[in-house]
Short mmCIF file of C-alpha atoms and ligand atoms in Angstrom, two decimals:
data_model
loop_
_atom_site.label_atom_id
_atom_site.label_comp_id
_atom_site.label_asym_id
_atom_site.label_seq_id
_atom_site.Cartn_x
_atom_site.Cartn_y
_atom_site.Cartn_z
CA MET A 1 0.00 0.00 0.00
CA TYR A 2 1.26 3.47 -0.86
CA ASP A 3 2.38 5.13 2.35
CA PRO A 4 3.41 8.77 1.84
CA LYS A 5 4.67 9.01 5.43
CA GLN A 6 7.22 6.29 4.69
CA VAL A 7 8.06 7.96 1.37
CA LYS A 8 8.59 11.27 3.18
CA LYS A 9 11.40 9.76 5.25
CA ASN A 10 13.57 9.80 2.12
CA PHE A 11 13.47 13.61 2.01
CA PRO A 12 15.59 15.05 4.85
CA VAL A 13 14.81 18.64 3.86
CA LEU A 14 11.18 18.13 4.85
CA ASP A 15 12.13 17.36 8.44
CA GLN A 16 12.71 20.86 9.80
CA GLU A 17 11.07 23.79 11.52
CA VAL A 18 10.92 26.93 9.40
CA HIS A 19 9.70 29.22 12.20
CA PRO A 20 9.90 28.54 15.94
CA GLY A 21 7.46 25.72 16.67
CA LYS A 22 6.35 25.57 13.02
CA PRO A 23 7.39 22.45 11.12
CA LEU A 24 7.74 22.81 7.37
CA VAL A 25 4.69 21.83 5.33
CA TYR A 26 5.99 21.91 1.78
CA LEU A 27 3.17 22.51 -0.69
CA ASP A 28 5.16 24.08 -3.52
CA SER A 29 6.17 20.99 -5.46
CA ALA A 30 4.81 22.25 -8.79
CA ALA A 31 7.47 24.96 -8.66
CA THR A 32 10.10 22.41 -7.75
CA SER A 33 10.02 19.07 -6.00
CA GLN A 34 12.26 18.06 -3.13
CA LYS A 35 14.98 15.49 -3.82
CA PRO A 36 15.33 12.09 -2.15
CA LYS A 37 18.54 11.53 -0.19
CA LYS A 38 19.58 8.84 -2.67
CA VAL A 39 19.53 11.32 -5.56
CA ILE A 40 21.80 13.68 -3.66
CA GLU A 41 24.07 10.79 -2.65
CA VAL A 42 24.61 9.43 -6.16
CA MET A 43 25.54 12.90 -7.37
CA ALA A 44 27.98 13.38 -4.49
CA HIS A 45 29.40 9.89 -5.14
CA TYR A 46 30.01 10.80 -8.76
CA TYR A 47 31.92 13.98 -7.84
CA LEU A 48 33.79 12.26 -5.01
CA ASN A 49 34.86 9.24 -7.06
CA ASP A 50 34.32 9.37 -10.81
CA ASN A 51 34.34 12.94 -12.08
CA ALA A 52 35.82 13.40 -15.56
CA ASN A 53 34.72 14.68 -18.91
CA VAL A 54 32.77 12.23 -21.06
CA HIS A 55 33.59 10.79 -24.48
CA ARG A 56 36.92 12.56 -24.88
CA GLY A 57 39.24 10.56 -22.66
CA VAL A 58 40.80 7.12 -22.59
CA HIS A 59 41.54 7.06 -18.87
CA VAL A 60 39.60 5.17 -16.23
CA LEU A 61 37.65 8.09 -14.79
CA SER A 62 36.58 9.26 -18.23
CA ASP A 63 35.38 5.73 -18.99
CA ARG A 64 33.41 5.64 -15.77
CA ALA A 65 31.86 9.06 -16.38
CA THR A 66 30.96 8.13 -19.98
CA ASP A 67 29.46 4.87 -18.81
CA ALA A 68 27.43 6.55 -16.08
CA TRP A 69 26.19 9.25 -18.49
CA ASP A 70 25.14 6.62 -21.08
CA ARG A 71 23.34 4.53 -18.48
CA ALA A 72 21.61 7.60 -17.07
CA LYS A 73 20.35 8.51 -20.53
CA GLU A 74 19.02 5.00 -21.06
CA THR A 75 17.19 5.04 -17.70
CA VAL A 76 15.61 8.46 -18.19
CA ALA A 77 14.56 7.66 -21.79
CA GLN A 78 12.97 4.40 -20.65
CA PHE A 79 11.12 6.20 -17.88
CA VAL A 80 9.25 8.33 -20.43
CA GLY A 81 8.79 5.50 -22.92
CA ALA A 82 11.39 6.69 -25.41
CA GLU A 83 14.49 5.23 -27.02
CA LYS A 84 17.83 6.45 -25.76
CA ASP A 85 18.62 8.19 -29.05
CA GLU A 86 15.35 10.09 -28.91
CA LEU A 87 16.23 11.84 -25.66
CA ILE A 88 18.16 15.10 -25.70
CA PHE A 89 19.17 16.32 -22.27
CA THR A 90 18.36 20.00 -21.79
CA ARG A 91 18.48 22.21 -18.70
CA ASN A 92 14.70 22.16 -18.24
CA THR A 93 11.36 22.30 -20.08
CA THR A 94 11.97 25.88 -21.17
CA GLU A 95 15.22 24.94 -22.88
CA ALA A 96 13.42 22.00 -24.49
CA THR A 97 10.68 24.16 -26.08
CA ASN A 98 13.32 26.65 -27.20
CA GLY A 99 15.25 23.73 -28.71
CA ILE A 100 12.19 22.80 -30.77
CA ALA A 101 11.79 26.40 -31.93
CA TYR A 102 15.42 26.78 -33.02
CA GLY A 103 16.12 23.19 -34.08
CA TRP A 104 12.81 22.49 -35.83
CA GLY A 105 10.78 25.71 -36.16
CA ASP A 106 13.42 27.84 -37.83
CA HIS A 107 13.94 25.17 -40.51
CA ASN A 108 10.37 24.11 -41.15
CA LEU A 109 8.08 27.12 -40.73
CA GLY A 110 7.47 30.04 -43.01
CA LYS A 111 5.16 32.96 -43.63
CA GLY A 112 1.51 32.13 -43.16
CA ASP A 113 2.07 28.80 -41.38
CA VAL A 114 0.04 28.34 -38.23
CA ILE A 115 1.18 27.40 -34.73
CA VAL A 116 -1.63 26.34 -32.40
CA THR A 117 -1.43 26.54 -28.64
CA THR A 118 -3.92 27.04 -25.78
CA LEU A 119 -4.87 29.60 -23.17
CA MET A 120 -3.70 27.41 -20.28
CA GLU A 121 -0.06 27.24 -21.37
CA HIS A 122 2.92 28.07 -19.21
CA HIS A 123 4.98 30.90 -20.70
CA ALA A 124 7.58 28.27 -21.66
CA ASN A 125 5.06 26.88 -24.14
CA LEU A 126 3.82 30.23 -25.40
CA VAL A 127 6.44 33.00 -25.47
CA VAL A 128 8.77 30.67 -27.38
CA TRP A 129 6.15 30.35 -30.17
CA GLN A 130 5.50 34.10 -30.16
CA GLU A 131 9.19 34.62 -30.86
CA LEU A 132 9.23 31.85 -33.46
CA CYS A 133 6.34 33.60 -35.23
CA LYS A 134 8.35 36.84 -35.27
CA ARG A 135 11.33 35.06 -36.85
CA THR A 136 9.41 33.02 -39.44
CA GLY A 137 6.25 34.99 -40.24
CA ALA A 138 4.06 32.18 -38.89
CA ASN A 139 0.81 33.02 -37.05
CA LEU A 140 -0.16 31.95 -33.56
CA GLU A 141 -3.67 30.69 -32.75
CA VAL A 142 -4.59 30.32 -29.08
CA VAL A 143 -7.44 27.91 -28.26
CA GLY A 144 -9.73 29.10 -25.46
CA LEU A 145 -11.12 27.27 -22.44
CA LYS A 146 -14.50 26.03 -21.29
CA ASP A 147 -15.66 27.16 -17.85
CA GLU A 148 -12.16 28.55 -17.07
CA ALA A 149 -11.10 24.93 -16.59
CA THR A 150 -10.61 22.74 -19.65
CA ILE A 151 -9.52 23.17 -23.24
CA ASP A 152 -12.46 23.89 -25.54
CA LEU A 153 -12.15 20.83 -27.76
CA GLU A 154 -14.68 22.08 -30.29
CA GLU A 155 -12.63 25.22 -30.81
CA PHE A 156 -9.46 23.12 -30.87
CA ALA A 157 -10.92 20.92 -33.63
CA LYS A 158 -12.03 23.97 -35.60
CA ILE A 159 -8.60 25.58 -35.40
CA VAL A 160 -6.59 22.48 -36.32
CA LYS A 161 -8.78 22.11 -39.44
CA LYS A 162 -7.44 25.43 -40.74
CA PRO A 163 -4.97 25.18 -43.63
CA ASP A 164 -1.24 25.41 -42.94
CA VAL A 165 -1.31 24.26 -39.31
CA LYS A 166 2.28 23.10 -38.84
CA LEU A 167 2.80 22.94 -35.09
CA VAL A 168 0.40 22.20 -32.24
CA ALA A 169 1.75 22.69 -28.73
CA PHE A 170 -0.17 22.02 -25.52
CA VAL A 171 0.31 21.09 -21.92
CA HIS A 172 -0.40 17.63 -20.49
CA VAL A 173 -1.20 18.79 -16.94
CA SER A 174 -1.80 22.49 -16.26
CA ASN A 175 0.36 23.93 -13.50
CA SER A 176 -2.31 26.53 -12.65
CA LEU A 177 -5.57 24.62 -13.10
CA GLY A 178 -4.45 21.05 -12.43
CA THR A 179 -6.39 20.00 -15.55
CA VAL A 180 -5.22 16.75 -17.14
CA ASN A 181 -5.74 17.26 -20.85
CA PRO A 182 -7.10 14.46 -23.06
CA VAL A 183 -3.86 14.05 -25.00
CA LYS A 184 -4.94 11.05 -27.06
CA GLU A 185 -8.13 12.75 -28.23
CA MET A 186 -6.25 15.94 -29.08
CA VAL A 187 -3.49 14.04 -30.90
CA SER A 188 -6.02 12.12 -32.98
CA LEU A 189 -7.77 15.38 -33.95
CA VAL A 190 -4.44 16.80 -35.11
CA ARG A 191 -3.45 13.63 -36.97
CA LYS A 192 -6.83 13.57 -38.73
CA HIS A 193 -7.13 17.22 -39.70
CA ALA A 194 -3.60 18.63 -39.82
CA LYS A 195 -1.62 15.80 -41.34
CA GLU A 196 1.57 17.81 -41.71
CA ALA A 197 1.54 19.22 -38.19
CA ARG A 198 4.04 18.25 -35.52
CA ILE A 199 2.84 17.99 -31.94
CA VAL A 200 4.60 19.29 -28.83
CA LEU A 201 3.53 18.03 -25.41
CA ASP A 202 4.61 20.03 -22.38
CA ALA A 203 4.93 17.24 -19.84
CA ALA A 204 6.59 19.30 -17.07
CA GLN A 205 3.72 18.61 -14.67
CA SER A 206 2.72 15.15 -15.94
CA VAL A 207 5.97 13.18 -15.90
CA PRO A 208 6.25 13.65 -12.10
CA HIS A 209 2.65 12.56 -11.44
CA LEU A 210 1.44 9.93 -13.90
CA PRO A 211 2.80 7.24 -16.23
CA VAL A 212 3.96 8.93 -19.44
CA ASP A 213 4.82 6.91 -22.53
CA PHE A 214 6.14 8.98 -25.41
CA HIS A 215 5.47 6.37 -28.10
CA GLU A 216 2.02 5.53 -26.84
CA LEU A 217 1.01 9.20 -26.74
CA ASP A 218 2.16 9.56 -30.36
CA VAL A 219 3.38 13.14 -30.00
CA ASP A 220 6.44 14.35 -31.91
CA PHE A 221 8.13 16.26 -29.09
CA LEU A 222 7.88 15.84 -25.33
CA CYS A 223 9.41 18.29 -22.85
CA PHE A 224 10.03 17.85 -19.13
CA SER A 225 12.10 19.17 -16.21
CA GLY A 226 14.15 16.98 -13.88
CA HIS A 227 13.73 19.29 -10.89
CA LYS A 228 9.96 18.80 -10.80
CA MET A 229 10.26 14.98 -10.74
CA LEU A 230 12.57 14.55 -7.72
CA GLY A 231 15.72 15.13 -9.78
CA PRO A 232 18.25 17.93 -9.53
CA MET A 233 17.88 21.41 -10.97
CA GLY A 234 19.71 22.07 -14.23
CA ILE A 235 18.62 18.99 -16.18
CA GLY A 236 15.53 18.17 -18.19
CA GLY A 237 14.61 16.45 -21.39
CA LEU A 238 13.45 16.97 -24.92
CA VAL A 239 12.25 13.76 -26.54
CA VAL A 240 12.00 13.83 -30.32
CA LYS A 241 10.60 11.15 -32.61
CA LYS A 242 13.49 9.29 -34.13
CA GLU A 243 12.41 9.79 -37.72
CA LEU A 244 12.55 13.58 -37.27
CA LEU A 245 16.10 13.29 -36.00
CA LYS A 246 17.23 10.78 -38.61
CA SER A 247 15.70 12.65 -41.55
CA GLY A 248 17.29 15.94 -40.47
CA GLU A 249 13.87 17.58 -40.06
CA MET A 250 15.04 18.38 -36.54
CA GLN A 251 18.51 19.85 -36.51
CA PRO A 252 20.98 20.67 -33.76
CA TRP A 253 20.61 24.19 -32.43
CA LEU A 254 23.78 24.27 -30.40
CA PHE A 255 27.13 23.93 -32.13
CA GLY A 256 30.69 23.37 -30.96
CA GLY A 257 32.71 20.58 -29.41
CA GLY A 258 31.40 17.05 -29.07
CA MET A 259 28.82 17.21 -31.90
CA ILE A 260 31.12 17.40 -34.90
CA GLY A 261 32.45 14.93 -37.49
CA ASN A 262 35.22 16.80 -39.22
CA VAL A 263 36.11 20.46 -38.79
CA GLY A 264 37.92 22.70 -41.24
CA GLU A 265 38.68 26.40 -41.03
CA GLN A 266 35.55 27.41 -42.90
CA GLN A 267 33.18 24.47 -42.51
CA ALA A 268 32.36 21.51 -40.38
CA SER A 269 30.53 18.24 -40.75
CA TYR A 270 28.56 16.83 -37.87
CA ALA A 271 28.39 13.63 -35.86
CA ASP A 272 26.33 10.71 -37.20
CA ASP A 273 25.54 9.49 -33.72
CA LEU A 274 22.33 11.20 -32.61
CA THR A 275 23.36 11.49 -28.96
CA ASP A 276 26.59 13.20 -29.94
CA LEU A 277 24.88 15.41 -32.53
CA PHE A 278 22.59 16.95 -29.91
CA THR A 279 25.15 17.18 -27.10
CA ALA A 280 27.27 20.21 -27.89
CA GLY A 281 29.83 20.95 -25.20
CA THR A 282 30.32 19.28 -21.84
CA PRO A 283 27.09 17.83 -20.47
CA ASP A 284 25.95 17.94 -16.85
CA VAL A 285 26.91 14.36 -16.04
CA ALA A 286 26.18 14.51 -12.30
CA SER A 287 22.68 15.87 -12.88
CA ALA A 288 21.98 13.18 -15.48
CA ILE A 289 22.98 10.57 -12.92
CA GLY A 290 20.80 12.26 -10.30
CA LEU A 291 17.82 12.39 -12.66
CA ALA A 292 18.22 8.71 -13.51
CA GLU A 293 18.18 7.94 -9.78
CA ALA A 294 14.98 9.98 -9.42
CA CYS A 295 13.41 7.91 -12.22
CA LYS A 296 14.39 4.71 -10.39
CA PHE A 297 12.88 6.11 -7.18
CA LEU A 298 9.60 6.86 -8.97
CA ASP A 299 9.66 3.47 -10.72
CA ASN A 300 10.05 1.76 -7.36
CA LEU A 301 7.04 3.63 -6.02
CA GLY A 302 5.12 2.75 -9.20
CA MET A 303 3.72 5.58 -11.28
CA GLU A 304 0.18 4.16 -11.17
CA ASP A 305 0.29 4.37 -7.37
CA VAL A 306 1.89 7.82 -7.47
CA MET A 307 -0.98 9.01 -9.67
CA LYS A 308 -3.63 7.45 -7.44
CA HIS A 309 -2.08 9.05 -4.38
CA ASP A 310 -2.07 12.39 -6.15
CA PHE A 311 -5.74 12.14 -7.18
CA GLU A 312 -6.67 11.30 -3.60
CA LEU A 313 -4.81 14.35 -2.32
CA VAL A 314 -6.55 16.63 -4.81
CA GLU A 315 -9.96 15.23 -3.85
CA TYR A 316 -9.14 15.59 -0.17
CA ALA A 317 -7.91 19.16 -0.65
CA PHE A 318 -11.14 20.07 -2.45
CA LYS A 319 -13.22 18.62 0.36
CA GLN A 320 -11.25 20.23 3.17
CA LEU A 321 -10.77 23.65 1.57
CA SER A 322 -14.41 23.94 0.52
CA GLY A 323 -15.32 24.73 4.13
CA ILE A 324 -13.26 27.93 4.14
CA LYS A 325 -15.43 30.99 3.72
CA GLY A 326 -14.58 33.23 0.79
CA LEU A 327 -12.26 30.71 -0.87
CA GLU A 328 -12.78 29.49 -4.42
CA ILE A 329 -10.66 26.75 -5.96
CA VAL A 330 -9.95 27.36 -9.66
CA GLY A 331 -9.93 24.73 -12.40
CA PRO A 332 -12.11 21.67 -12.92
CA ARG A 333 -13.85 19.85 -10.08
CA PRO A 334 -12.20 16.47 -9.46
CA GLU A 335 -15.50 14.56 -9.50
CA LYS A 336 -16.19 15.86 -13.01
CA TYR A 337 -12.81 15.96 -14.69
CA ASN A 338 -9.32 14.49 -14.25
CA ARG A 339 -7.06 16.87 -12.41
CA LEU A 340 -3.96 16.43 -10.33
CA GLY A 341 -0.80 17.94 -8.91
CA SER A 342 -2.14 21.10 -7.38
CA VAL A 343 -5.06 23.20 -6.18
CA ALA A 344 -4.94 26.94 -6.77
CA PHE A 345 -7.48 29.29 -5.24
CA VAL A 346 -8.66 32.87 -4.95
CA HIS A 347 -10.12 34.55 -1.88
CA ASP A 348 -12.87 37.16 -2.01
CA THR A 349 -11.18 39.38 0.63
CA VAL A 350 -7.52 38.44 1.00
CA HIS A 351 -4.96 38.96 -1.78
CA ALA A 352 -3.07 35.88 -2.93
CA HIS A 353 0.29 37.24 -1.76
CA ASP A 354 -1.06 38.06 1.70
CA LEU A 355 -2.49 34.57 1.93
CA ALA A 356 0.83 33.00 0.99
CA GLN A 357 2.69 35.13 3.52
CA ILE A 358 0.37 34.30 6.40
CA LEU A 359 0.39 30.61 5.51
CA ASP A 360 4.19 30.73 5.50
CA SER A 361 4.17 32.20 9.00
CA GLU A 362 2.42 28.95 10.01
CA GLY A 363 5.11 26.88 8.25
CA VAL A 364 3.01 26.18 5.14
CA ALA A 365 4.93 26.85 1.93
CA VAL A 366 2.64 27.68 -1.01
CA ARG A 367 3.11 29.89 -4.06
CA SER A 368 1.17 32.94 -5.12
CA GLY A 369 1.15 34.88 -8.37
CA HIS A 370 0.34 34.02 -11.98
CA HIS A 371 2.48 30.85 -12.01
CA CYS A 372 3.83 31.83 -15.45
CA THR A 373 0.33 31.61 -16.97
CA MET A 374 -0.40 35.30 -17.31
CA PRO A 375 -2.81 35.08 -20.29
CA LEU A 376 -4.88 32.50 -18.38
CA HIS A 377 -5.02 34.68 -15.28
CA LYS A 378 -5.92 37.76 -17.31
CA ALA A 379 -8.67 35.94 -19.24
CA CYS A 380 -10.19 34.60 -16.01
CA GLY A 381 -9.91 37.95 -14.24
CA TRP A 382 -7.60 36.65 -11.50
CA GLN A 383 -4.97 39.13 -10.41
CA ALA A 384 -3.12 36.27 -8.79
CA THR A 385 -3.92 32.84 -7.36
CA THR A 386 -2.45 30.96 -4.41
CA ARG A 387 -1.38 27.42 -5.24
CA ALA A 388 -0.81 24.40 -3.02
CA SER A 389 0.92 21.63 -4.94
CA PHE A 390 1.81 18.06 -4.15
CA ASN A 391 4.30 15.34 -4.81
CA VAL A 392 5.01 11.76 -3.74
CA TYR A 393 5.80 12.81 -0.15
CA SER A 394 2.70 14.97 0.37
CA THR A 395 0.17 13.77 2.94
CA LYS A 396 -3.40 14.49 3.97
CA GLU A 397 -1.88 15.91 7.16
CA ASP A 398 -0.11 18.51 5.02
CA ILE A 399 -3.50 19.56 3.68
CA ASP A 400 -4.94 19.60 7.21
CA ALA A 401 -2.09 21.93 8.21
CA LEU A 402 -2.92 24.19 5.26
CA VAL A 403 -6.57 24.32 6.30
CA LYS A 404 -5.63 24.97 9.94
CA ALA A 405 -3.33 27.83 8.90
CA PHE A 406 -6.42 29.60 7.53
CA ASP A 407 -7.44 30.20 11.16
CA LYS A 408 -4.63 32.73 11.29
CA VAL A 409 -5.81 34.33 8.04
CA ALA A 410 -9.29 34.66 9.55
CA LYS A 411 -7.86 36.14 12.75
CA ILE A 412 -5.70 38.73 11.00
CA PHE A 413 -8.40 39.79 8.55
CA LYS A 414 -11.18 39.47 11.12
CA LEU A 415 -13.18 37.22 8.76
N1 LIG B 1 5.52 23.95 -18.29
C1 LIG B 1 4.82 23.80 -17.15
C2 LIG B 1 3.44 23.21 -17.23
C3 LIG B 1 5.36 24.17 -15.94
O1 LIG B 1 4.66 24.02 -14.82
C4 LIG B 1 6.66 24.72 -15.92
C5 LIG B 1 7.25 25.19 -14.67
O2 LIG B 1 6.58 25.48 -13.71
C6 LIG B 1 7.35 24.84 -17.13
C7 LIG B 1 6.75 24.46 -18.29
C8 LIG B 1 8.74 25.40 -17.17
O3 LIG B 1 9.61 24.56 -16.46
P1 LIG B 1 11.11 25.01 -16.22
O4 LIG B 1 11.05 26.30 -15.46
O5 LIG B 1 11.69 23.89 -15.43
O6 LIG B 1 11.73 25.18 -17.55
#
């Protein structure tokens, strides 16, 4: 049986007081997750024992580092249902979407082409396309929402039927609404009506919370961040369908050492090996090892159980928070629509930042603001929302502590 209290013991950072007599209740995992001790240990072990540059040495440490880097890539690729050659390590999701824009968009889009995205996107899956449109002359179409909660699939279908749709980019799990989008349905609409279009899935908030299989989802690009899935900061992934890499439709966007074949004064040829081709410069070996360890940790917990645990927390949070006067949770209701990862809310009297500050004074760490989804917040008329977000170590007691901390809000604001 999934026991989050046992899981929590693997995260030493969670065992502390943040104010006198106030133990930490960490509910900001959508911004970044905490890291299990084992992840930190394998990274320290690497630096203490094996550190060397990869691929360019013949000595023992270089062999070990290369080996560890290769194995890490294999593990992380497997975790998201991809082949090793299909995974490009990036710094995070943002670098992954930028990689698509520079490595694919600049070579395949032109004036009048259409990029489709949605109103619930994180800026990492929006601003990048705005800039790509500026460079290529493509146009951006933003699909609206139904009930401020879910993607309007009728509008989505209408837009992808337009001529010249070349790229469709959407989020798997919204970081502001918690909505789990119907990826398969959306992919089949695109495949049916926009045969030439490539599909980008922003999986930053799904890979940490539910089983994700790149091949099964049938998207062309998948982006995720290691730091949100128990791994270290500074590493993430861009998964690209192999045929796009092999055919040259997707090209490297970073150039320099490590990715070349032969270099002359005026020209260079590039590596045949796909891993080498998309790894310009020295990679972050320790972080790759740490991320692979995080994948093993999640695999051991079982992603089906992780997802179930997460759904239960969301349902529980809805139930418990609904008793707080003046509070409205945004996004779909869990009994009507799949949602997970977080609950964000607005209060009719107290500003989101004030809420977050008072909750912090009770040891409860939440986030307030627009959560990098400004167009969504503007369209829904929310100046800011306060978000409590969960991960494998979150417990119902954490949610109880959040609810209890509202007593202080009520006291200060005389509610
Ligand atoms: N996409 C979503 C849905 C996110 O929640 C985030 C971060 O919060 C990102 C993209 C960007 O991730 P990163 O800052 O790790 O690049």
